mmCIF file of C-alpha atoms in Angstrom:
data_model
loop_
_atom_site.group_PDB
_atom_site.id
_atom_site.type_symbol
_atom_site.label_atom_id
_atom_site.label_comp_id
_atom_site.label_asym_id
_atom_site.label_seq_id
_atom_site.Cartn_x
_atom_site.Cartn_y
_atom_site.Cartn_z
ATOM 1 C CA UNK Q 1 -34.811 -24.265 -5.706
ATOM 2 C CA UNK Q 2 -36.337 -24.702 -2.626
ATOM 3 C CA UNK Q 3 -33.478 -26.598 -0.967
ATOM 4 C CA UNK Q 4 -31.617 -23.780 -2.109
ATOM 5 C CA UNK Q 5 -33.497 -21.322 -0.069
ATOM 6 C CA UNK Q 6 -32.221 -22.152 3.679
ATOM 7 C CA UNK Q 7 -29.087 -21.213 2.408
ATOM 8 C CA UNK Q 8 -29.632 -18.108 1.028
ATOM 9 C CA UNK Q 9 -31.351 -16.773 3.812
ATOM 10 C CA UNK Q 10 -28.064 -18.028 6.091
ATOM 11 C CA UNK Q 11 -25.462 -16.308 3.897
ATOM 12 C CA UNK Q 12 -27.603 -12.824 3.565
ATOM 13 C CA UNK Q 13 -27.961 -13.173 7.989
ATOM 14 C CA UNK Q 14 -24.288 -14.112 8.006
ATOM 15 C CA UNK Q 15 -23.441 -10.815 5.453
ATOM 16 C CA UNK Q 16 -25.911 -8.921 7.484
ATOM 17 C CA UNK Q 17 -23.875 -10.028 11.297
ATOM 18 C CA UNK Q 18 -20.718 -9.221 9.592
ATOM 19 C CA UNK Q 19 -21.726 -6.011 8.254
ATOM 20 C CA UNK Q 20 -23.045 -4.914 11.645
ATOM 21 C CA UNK Q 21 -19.803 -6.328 13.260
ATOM 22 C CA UNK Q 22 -17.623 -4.026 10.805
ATOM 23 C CA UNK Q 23 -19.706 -1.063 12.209
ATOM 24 C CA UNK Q 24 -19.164 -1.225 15.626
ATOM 25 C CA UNK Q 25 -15.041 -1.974 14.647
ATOM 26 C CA UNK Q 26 -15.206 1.627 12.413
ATOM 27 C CA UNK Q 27 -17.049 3.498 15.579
ATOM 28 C CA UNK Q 28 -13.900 1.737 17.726
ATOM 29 C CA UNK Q 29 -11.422 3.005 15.695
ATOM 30 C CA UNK Q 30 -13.337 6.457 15.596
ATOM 31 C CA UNK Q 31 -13.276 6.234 19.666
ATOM 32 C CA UNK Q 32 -9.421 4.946 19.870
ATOM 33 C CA UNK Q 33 -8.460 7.949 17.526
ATOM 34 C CA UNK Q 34 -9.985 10.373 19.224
ATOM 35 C CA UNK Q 35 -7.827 9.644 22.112
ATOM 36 C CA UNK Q 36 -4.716 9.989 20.222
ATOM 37 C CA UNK Q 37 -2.579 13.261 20.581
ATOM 38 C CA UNK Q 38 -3.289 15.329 17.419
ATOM 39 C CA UNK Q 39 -0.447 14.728 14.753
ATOM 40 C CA UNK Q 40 1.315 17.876 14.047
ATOM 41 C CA UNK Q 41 -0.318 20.270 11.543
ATOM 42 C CA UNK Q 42 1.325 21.340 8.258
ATOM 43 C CA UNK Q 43 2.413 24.675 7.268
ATOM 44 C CA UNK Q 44 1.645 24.056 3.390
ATOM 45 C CA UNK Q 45 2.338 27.211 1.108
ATOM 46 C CA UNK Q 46 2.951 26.634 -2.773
ATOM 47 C CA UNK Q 47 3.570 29.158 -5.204
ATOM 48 C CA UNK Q 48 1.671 29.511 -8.737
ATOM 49 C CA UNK Q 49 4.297 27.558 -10.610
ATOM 50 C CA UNK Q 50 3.827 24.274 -9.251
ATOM 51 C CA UNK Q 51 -0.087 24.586 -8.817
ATOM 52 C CA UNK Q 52 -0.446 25.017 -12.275
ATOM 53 C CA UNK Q 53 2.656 23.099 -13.405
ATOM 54 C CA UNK Q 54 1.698 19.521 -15.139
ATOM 55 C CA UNK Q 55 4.093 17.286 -13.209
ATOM 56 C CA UNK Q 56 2.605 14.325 -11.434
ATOM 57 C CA UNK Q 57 3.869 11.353 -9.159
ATOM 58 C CA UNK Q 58 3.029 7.905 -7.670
ATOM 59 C CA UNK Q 59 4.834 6.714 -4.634
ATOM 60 C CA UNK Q 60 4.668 3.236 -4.211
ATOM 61 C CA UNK Q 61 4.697 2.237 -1.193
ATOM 62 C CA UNK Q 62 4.675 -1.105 0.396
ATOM 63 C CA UNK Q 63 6.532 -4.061 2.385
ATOM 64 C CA UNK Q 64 6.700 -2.306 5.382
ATOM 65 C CA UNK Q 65 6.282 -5.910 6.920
ATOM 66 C CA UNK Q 66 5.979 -4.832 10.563
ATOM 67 C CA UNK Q 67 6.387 -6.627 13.315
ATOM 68 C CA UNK Q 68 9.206 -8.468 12.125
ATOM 69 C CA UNK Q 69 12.461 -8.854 13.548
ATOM 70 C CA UNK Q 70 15.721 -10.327 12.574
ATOM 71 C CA UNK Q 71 19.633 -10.232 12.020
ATOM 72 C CA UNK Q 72 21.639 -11.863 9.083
ATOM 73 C CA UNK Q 73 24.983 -10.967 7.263
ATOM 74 C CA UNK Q 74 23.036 -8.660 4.637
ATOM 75 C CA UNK Q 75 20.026 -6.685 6.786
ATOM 76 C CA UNK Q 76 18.586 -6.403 9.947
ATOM 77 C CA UNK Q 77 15.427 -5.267 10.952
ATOM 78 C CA UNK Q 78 12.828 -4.294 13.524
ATOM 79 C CA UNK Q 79 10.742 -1.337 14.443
ATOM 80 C CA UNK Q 80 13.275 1.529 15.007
ATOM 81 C CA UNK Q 81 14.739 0.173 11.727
ATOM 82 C CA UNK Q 82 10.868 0.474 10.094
ATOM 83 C CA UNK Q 83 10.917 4.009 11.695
ATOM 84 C CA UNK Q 84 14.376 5.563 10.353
ATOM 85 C CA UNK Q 85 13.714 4.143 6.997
ATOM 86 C CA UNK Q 86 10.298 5.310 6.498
ATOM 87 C CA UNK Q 87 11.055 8.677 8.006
ATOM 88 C CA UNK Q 88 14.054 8.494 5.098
ATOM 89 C CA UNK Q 89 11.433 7.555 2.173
ATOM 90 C CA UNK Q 90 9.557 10.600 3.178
ATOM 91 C CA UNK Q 91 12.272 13.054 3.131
ATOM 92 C CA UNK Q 92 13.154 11.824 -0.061
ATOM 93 C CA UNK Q 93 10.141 12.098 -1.929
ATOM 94 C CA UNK Q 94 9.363 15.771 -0.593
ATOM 95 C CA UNK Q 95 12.862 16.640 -1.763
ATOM 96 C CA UNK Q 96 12.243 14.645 -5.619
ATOM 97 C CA UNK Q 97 8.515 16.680 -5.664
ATOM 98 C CA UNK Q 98 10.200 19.814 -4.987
ATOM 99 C CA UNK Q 99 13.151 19.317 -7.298
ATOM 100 C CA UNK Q 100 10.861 18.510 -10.239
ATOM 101 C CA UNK Q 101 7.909 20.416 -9.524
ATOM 102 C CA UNK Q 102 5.240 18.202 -8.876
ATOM 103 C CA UNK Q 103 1.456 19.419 -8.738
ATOM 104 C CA UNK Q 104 -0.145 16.089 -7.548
ATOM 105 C CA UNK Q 105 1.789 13.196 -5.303
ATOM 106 C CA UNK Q 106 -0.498 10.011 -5.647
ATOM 107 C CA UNK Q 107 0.398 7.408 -2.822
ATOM 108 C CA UNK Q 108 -0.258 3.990 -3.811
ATOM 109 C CA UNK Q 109 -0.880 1.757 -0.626
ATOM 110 C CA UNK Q 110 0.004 -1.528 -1.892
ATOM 111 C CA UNK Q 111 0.103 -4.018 0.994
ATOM 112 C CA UNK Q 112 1.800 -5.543 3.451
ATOM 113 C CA UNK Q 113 2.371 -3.129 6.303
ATOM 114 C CA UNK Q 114 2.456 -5.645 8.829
ATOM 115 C CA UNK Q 115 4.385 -9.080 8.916
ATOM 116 C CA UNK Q 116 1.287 -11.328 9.473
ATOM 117 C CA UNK Q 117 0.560 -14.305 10.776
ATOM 118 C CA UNK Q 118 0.099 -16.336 7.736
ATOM 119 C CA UNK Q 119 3.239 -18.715 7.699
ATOM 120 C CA UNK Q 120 4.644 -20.085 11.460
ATOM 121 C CA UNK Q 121 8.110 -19.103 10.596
ATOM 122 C CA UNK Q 122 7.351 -15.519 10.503
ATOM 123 C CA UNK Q 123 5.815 -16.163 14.003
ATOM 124 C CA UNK Q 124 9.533 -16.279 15.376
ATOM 125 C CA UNK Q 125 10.813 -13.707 13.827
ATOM 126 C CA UNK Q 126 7.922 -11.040 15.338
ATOM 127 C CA UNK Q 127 8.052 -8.297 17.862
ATOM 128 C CA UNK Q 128 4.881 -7.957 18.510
ATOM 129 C CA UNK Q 129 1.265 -9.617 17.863
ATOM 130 C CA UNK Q 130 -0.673 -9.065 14.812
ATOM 131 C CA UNK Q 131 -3.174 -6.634 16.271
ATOM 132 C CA UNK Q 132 -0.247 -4.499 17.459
ATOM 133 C CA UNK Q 133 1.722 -4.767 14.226
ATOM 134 C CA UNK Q 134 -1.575 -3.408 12.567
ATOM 135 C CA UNK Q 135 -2.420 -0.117 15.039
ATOM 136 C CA UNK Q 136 1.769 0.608 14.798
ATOM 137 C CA UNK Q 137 2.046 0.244 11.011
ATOM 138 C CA UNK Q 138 -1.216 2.440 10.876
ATOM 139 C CA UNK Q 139 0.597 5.187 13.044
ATOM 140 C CA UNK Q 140 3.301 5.576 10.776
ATOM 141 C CA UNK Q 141 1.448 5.268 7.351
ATOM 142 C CA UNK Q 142 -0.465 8.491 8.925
ATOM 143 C CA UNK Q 143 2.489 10.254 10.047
ATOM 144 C CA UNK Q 144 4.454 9.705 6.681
ATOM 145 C CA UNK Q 145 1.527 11.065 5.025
ATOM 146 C CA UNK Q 146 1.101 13.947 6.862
ATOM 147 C CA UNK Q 147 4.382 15.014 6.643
ATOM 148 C CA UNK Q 148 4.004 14.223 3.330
ATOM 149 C CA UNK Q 149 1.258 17.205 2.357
ATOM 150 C CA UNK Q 150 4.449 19.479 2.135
ATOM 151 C CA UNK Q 151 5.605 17.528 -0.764
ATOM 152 C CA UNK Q 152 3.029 18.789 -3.614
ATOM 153 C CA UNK Q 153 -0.276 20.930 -3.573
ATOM 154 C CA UNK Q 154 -2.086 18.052 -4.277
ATOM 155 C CA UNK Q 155 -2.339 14.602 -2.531
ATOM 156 C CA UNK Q 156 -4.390 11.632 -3.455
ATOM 157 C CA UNK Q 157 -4.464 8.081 -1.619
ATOM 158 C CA UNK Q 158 -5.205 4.593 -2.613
ATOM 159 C CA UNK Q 159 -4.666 1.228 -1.311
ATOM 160 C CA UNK Q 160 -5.490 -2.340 -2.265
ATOM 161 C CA UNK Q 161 -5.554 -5.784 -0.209
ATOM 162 C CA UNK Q 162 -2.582 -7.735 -0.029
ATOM 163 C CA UNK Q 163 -1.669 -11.379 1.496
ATOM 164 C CA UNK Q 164 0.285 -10.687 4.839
ATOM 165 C CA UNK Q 165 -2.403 -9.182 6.233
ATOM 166 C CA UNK Q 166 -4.994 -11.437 5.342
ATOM 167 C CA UNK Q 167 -6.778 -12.565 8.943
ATOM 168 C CA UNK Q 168 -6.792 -16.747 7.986
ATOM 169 C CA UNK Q 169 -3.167 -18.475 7.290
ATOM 170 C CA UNK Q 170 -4.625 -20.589 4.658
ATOM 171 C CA UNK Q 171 -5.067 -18.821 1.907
ATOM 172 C CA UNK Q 172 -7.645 -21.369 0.054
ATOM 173 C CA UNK Q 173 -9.717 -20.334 3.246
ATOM 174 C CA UNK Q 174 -8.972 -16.470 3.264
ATOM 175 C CA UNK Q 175 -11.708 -13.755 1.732
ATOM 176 C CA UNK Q 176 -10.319 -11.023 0.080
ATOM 177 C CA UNK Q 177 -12.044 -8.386 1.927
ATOM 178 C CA UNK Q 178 -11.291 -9.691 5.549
ATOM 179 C CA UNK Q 179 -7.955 -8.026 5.410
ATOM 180 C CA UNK Q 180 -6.202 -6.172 8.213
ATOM 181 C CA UNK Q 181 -5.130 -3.328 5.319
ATOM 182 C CA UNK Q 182 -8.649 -2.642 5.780
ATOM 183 C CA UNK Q 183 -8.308 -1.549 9.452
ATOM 184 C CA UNK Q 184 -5.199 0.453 8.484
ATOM 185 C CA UNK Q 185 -7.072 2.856 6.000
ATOM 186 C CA UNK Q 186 -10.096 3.167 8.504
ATOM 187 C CA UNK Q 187 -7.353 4.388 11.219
ATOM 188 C CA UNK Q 188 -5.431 6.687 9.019
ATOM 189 C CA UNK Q 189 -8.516 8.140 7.337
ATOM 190 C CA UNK Q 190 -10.066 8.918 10.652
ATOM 191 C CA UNK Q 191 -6.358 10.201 11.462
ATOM 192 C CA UNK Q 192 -6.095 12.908 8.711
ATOM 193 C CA UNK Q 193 -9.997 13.765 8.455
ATOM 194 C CA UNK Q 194 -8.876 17.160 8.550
ATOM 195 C CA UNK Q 195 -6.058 17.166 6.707
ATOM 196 C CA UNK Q 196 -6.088 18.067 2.336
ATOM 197 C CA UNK Q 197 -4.961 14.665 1.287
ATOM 198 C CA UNK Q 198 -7.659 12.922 -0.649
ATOM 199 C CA UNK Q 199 -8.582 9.249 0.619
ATOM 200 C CA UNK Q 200 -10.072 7.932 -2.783
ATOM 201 C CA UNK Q 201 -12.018 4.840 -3.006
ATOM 202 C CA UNK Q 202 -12.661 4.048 -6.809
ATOM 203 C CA UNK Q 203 -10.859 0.149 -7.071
ATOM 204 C CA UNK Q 204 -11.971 -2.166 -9.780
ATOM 205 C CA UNK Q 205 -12.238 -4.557 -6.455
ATOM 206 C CA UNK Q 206 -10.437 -4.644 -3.061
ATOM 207 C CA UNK Q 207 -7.112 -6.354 -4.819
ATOM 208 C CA UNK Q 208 -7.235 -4.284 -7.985
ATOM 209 C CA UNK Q 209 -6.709 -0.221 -8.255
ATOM 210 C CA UNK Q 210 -7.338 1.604 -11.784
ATOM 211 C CA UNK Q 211 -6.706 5.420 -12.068
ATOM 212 C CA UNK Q 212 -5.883 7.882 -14.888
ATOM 213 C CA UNK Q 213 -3.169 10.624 -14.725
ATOM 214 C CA UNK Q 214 -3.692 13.815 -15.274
ATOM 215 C CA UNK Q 215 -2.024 13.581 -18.919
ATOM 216 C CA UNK Q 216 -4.862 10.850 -19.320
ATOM 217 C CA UNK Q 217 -2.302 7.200 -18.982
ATOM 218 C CA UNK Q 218 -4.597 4.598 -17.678
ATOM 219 C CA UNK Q 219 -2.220 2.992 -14.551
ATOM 220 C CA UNK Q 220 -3.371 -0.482 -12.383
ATOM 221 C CA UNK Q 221 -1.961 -1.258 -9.709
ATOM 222 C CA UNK Q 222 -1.734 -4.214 -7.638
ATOM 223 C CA UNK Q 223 0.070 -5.989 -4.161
ATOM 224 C CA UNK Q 224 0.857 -8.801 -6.767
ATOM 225 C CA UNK Q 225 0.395 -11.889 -4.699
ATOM 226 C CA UNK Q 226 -1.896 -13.089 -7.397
ATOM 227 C CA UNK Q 227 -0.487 -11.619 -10.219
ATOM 228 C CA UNK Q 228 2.330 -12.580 -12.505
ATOM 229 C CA UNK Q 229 4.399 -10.104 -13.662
ATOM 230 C CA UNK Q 230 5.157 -11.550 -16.798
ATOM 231 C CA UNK Q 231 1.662 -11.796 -17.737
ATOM 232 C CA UNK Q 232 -0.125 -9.446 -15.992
ATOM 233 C CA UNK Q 233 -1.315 -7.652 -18.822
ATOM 234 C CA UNK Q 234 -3.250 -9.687 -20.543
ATOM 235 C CA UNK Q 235 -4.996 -10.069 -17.359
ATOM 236 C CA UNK Q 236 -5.797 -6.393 -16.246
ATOM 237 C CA UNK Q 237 -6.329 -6.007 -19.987
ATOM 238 C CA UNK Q 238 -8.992 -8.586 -19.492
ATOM 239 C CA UNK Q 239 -10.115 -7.161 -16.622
ATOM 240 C CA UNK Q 240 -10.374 -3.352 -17.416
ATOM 241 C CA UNK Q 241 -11.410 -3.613 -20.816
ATOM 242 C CA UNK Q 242 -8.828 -1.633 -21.934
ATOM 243 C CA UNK Q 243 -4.788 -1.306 -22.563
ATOM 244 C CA UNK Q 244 -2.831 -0.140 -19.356
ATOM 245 C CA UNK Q 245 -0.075 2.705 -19.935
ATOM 246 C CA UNK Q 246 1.288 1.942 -16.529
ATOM 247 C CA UNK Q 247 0.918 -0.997 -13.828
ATOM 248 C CA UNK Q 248 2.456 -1.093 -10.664
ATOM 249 C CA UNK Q 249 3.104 -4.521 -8.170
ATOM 250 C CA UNK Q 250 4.851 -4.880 -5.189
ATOM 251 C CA UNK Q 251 5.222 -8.443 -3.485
ATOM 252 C CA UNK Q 252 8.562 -9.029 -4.732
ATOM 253 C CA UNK Q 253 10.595 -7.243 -2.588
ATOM 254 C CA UNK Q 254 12.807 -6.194 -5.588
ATOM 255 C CA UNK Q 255 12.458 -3.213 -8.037
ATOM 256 C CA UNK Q 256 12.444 -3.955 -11.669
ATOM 257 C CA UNK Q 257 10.664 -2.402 -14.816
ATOM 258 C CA UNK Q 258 9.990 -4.249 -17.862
ATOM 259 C CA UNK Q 259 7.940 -2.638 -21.060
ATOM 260 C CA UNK Q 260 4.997 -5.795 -22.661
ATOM 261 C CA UNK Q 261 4.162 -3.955 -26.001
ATOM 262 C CA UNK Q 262 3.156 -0.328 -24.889
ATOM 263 C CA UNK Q 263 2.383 -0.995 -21.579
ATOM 264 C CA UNK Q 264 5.348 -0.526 -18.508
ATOM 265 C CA UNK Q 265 5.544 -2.788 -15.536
ATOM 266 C CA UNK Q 266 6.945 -1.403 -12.330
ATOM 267 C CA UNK Q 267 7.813 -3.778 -9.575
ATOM 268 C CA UNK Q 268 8.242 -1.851 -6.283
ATOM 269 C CA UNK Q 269 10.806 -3.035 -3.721
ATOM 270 C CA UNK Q 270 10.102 -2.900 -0.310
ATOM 271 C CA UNK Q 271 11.112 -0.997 3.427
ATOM 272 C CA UNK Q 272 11.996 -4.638 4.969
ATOM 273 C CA UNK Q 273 15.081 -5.640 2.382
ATOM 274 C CA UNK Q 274 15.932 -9.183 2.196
ATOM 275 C CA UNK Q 275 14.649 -11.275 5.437
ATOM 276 C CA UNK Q 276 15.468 -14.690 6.613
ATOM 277 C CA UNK Q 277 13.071 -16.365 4.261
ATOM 278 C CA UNK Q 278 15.032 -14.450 1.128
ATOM 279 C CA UNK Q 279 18.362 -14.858 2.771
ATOM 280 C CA UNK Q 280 17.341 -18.547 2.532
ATOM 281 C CA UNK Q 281 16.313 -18.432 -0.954
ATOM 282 C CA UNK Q 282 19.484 -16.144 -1.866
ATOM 283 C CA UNK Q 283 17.719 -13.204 -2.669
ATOM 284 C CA UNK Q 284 19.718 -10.254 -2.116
ATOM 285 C CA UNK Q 285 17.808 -6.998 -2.524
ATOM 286 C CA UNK Q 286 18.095 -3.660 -0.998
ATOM 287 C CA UNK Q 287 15.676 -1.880 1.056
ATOM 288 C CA UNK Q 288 13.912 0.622 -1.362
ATOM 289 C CA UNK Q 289 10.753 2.462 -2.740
ATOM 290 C CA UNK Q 290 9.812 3.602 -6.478
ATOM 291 C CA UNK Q 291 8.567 6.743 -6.662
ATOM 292 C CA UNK Q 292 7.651 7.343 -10.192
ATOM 293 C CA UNK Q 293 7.431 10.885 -11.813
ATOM 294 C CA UNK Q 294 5.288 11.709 -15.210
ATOM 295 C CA UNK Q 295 5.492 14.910 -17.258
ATOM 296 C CA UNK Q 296 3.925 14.314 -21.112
ATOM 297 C CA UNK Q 297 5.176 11.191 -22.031
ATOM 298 C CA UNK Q 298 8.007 11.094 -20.129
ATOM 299 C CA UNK Q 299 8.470 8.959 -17.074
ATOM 300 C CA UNK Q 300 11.202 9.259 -14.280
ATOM 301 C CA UNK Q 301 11.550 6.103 -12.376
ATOM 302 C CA UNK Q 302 13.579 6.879 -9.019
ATOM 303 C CA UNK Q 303 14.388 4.233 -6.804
ATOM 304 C CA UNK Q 304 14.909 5.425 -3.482
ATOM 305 C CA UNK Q 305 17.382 3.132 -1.142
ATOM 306 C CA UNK Q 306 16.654 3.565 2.293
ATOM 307 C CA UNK Q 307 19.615 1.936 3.889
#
């Protein structure tokens, strides 16, 4: 016990250093904001229907991967492409809210905004460094959003950690809260303070998001990276202490659903599309989004190509 205690003491003046460190990085964040030119504000008017209507969405959003830039015979990217395709995705899902109604648009941040710096390859294939990638991707998560208030009377936002933006390549080393996603949400909550969208903060842990619908389905949600999808379940089961309705994963980069008993699986695609490494590996997948739309029982699982 008592060559225990040294230690101790190090790792609680280590948590404390890093705490205080995290502090002064919000308070620079607060300062860089403030500098920014304000983003535009929304004219949001909704009649009684749809503020009293039932209808509810999740738009899952992830695999924005930027930073990265490339060329093959199937997809091309780079930041104007990142632009045009999430300015697409949100004029999209304000047109799907509209068309069926939706009361409450819950946006499920589920990773990878920016390309990383965890394998060398993807070092060749960047624009821009990782710090840049981070404050860029953060720009246009808060624009989409904004624009996005015109979509439904009510908007909620969540997010979870993922494994390109983890801050240490080697991911036996990495901590799951040292994350860049982390800076992201500081930036864009900062960004849309004043704004109506809700910035909601209730994970199970910084990997792991659990939320109930308005109709009452339990839905997890994950970036995947450490998930299966084939047993996933069982393991949020596990975790929760309860039967998911719904759970959602990204990581992929290709859309599928599959139903395990009464629960659904989504599998979100992602904004990038197939890259070198997946050109490599043969996987051909357009550049998409789910956005997922629940009225009773009923699901309505759009997947929204942004090419």
């Amino acid at each position: 016990m008592i060559s225990e205690y040294p230690k101790n003491k190090e790792r609680i003046m280590i948590t404390s250093i890093y705490k205080a460190r995290i502090a002064d990085f919000k308070d620079f964040i607060v300062e860089k904001v403030a500098e920014l030119p304000k983003l535009p504000k929304m004219k949001v008017t909704f009649g009684k229907s749809v503020k009293t209507a039932q209808n509810e969405a999740i738009l899952n959003f992830s695999d924005l991967h930027m930073g990265g830039e490339f060329k093959n015979s199937y997809n091309s990217y780079n930041y104007n492409t990142a632009v045009e395709r999430v300015t697409k995705l949100t004029e999209e899902v304000i047109k799907y809210c509209k068309e069926f109604n939706v009361r409450r648009l819950n946006i499920l941040n589920l990773g990878d905004c920016i390309s990383g710096a965890i394998h060398e390859t993807l070092r060749y294939e960047q624009q821009i460094d990782v710090v840049s990638q981070t404050m860029k991707a953060a720009e246009l998560v808060a624009d989409m959003l904004n624009n996005l208030q015109v979509a439904a009377p009510e908007i909620t936002y969540r997010s979870v950690s993922d494994n390109h933006s983890r801050i240490t390549p080697d991911k036996t080393k990495s901590i799951e809260i040292e994350n860049f996603s982390r800076v992201i949400d500081w930036f864009i909550k900062e960004r849309l303070k004043d704004t109506k969208i809700k910035f909601i903060d209730d994970n199970l842990d910084y990997g792991i998001g659990k939320f109930n619908l308005m109709n009452g389905k339990r839905v997890m949600f994950a970036h995947g990276h450490q998930d299966n999808k084939h047993s996933v379940v069982q393991d949020f089961t596990a975790v929760a202490r309860e039967i998911p309705d719904y759970i959602i994963l990204a990581h992929y980069h290709s859309s599928a659903e599959k139903t395990f008993n009464s629960t659904k699986v989504f599998v979100n695609g992602s904004i990038i599309g197939c890259d070198s490494y997946a050109y490599g590996k043969r996987l051909f997948g357009e550049p998409e989004q789910k956005l997922l739309i629940f009225n009773d029982n009923n699901v309505v699982d759009i997947n929204i190509n942004l090419k």
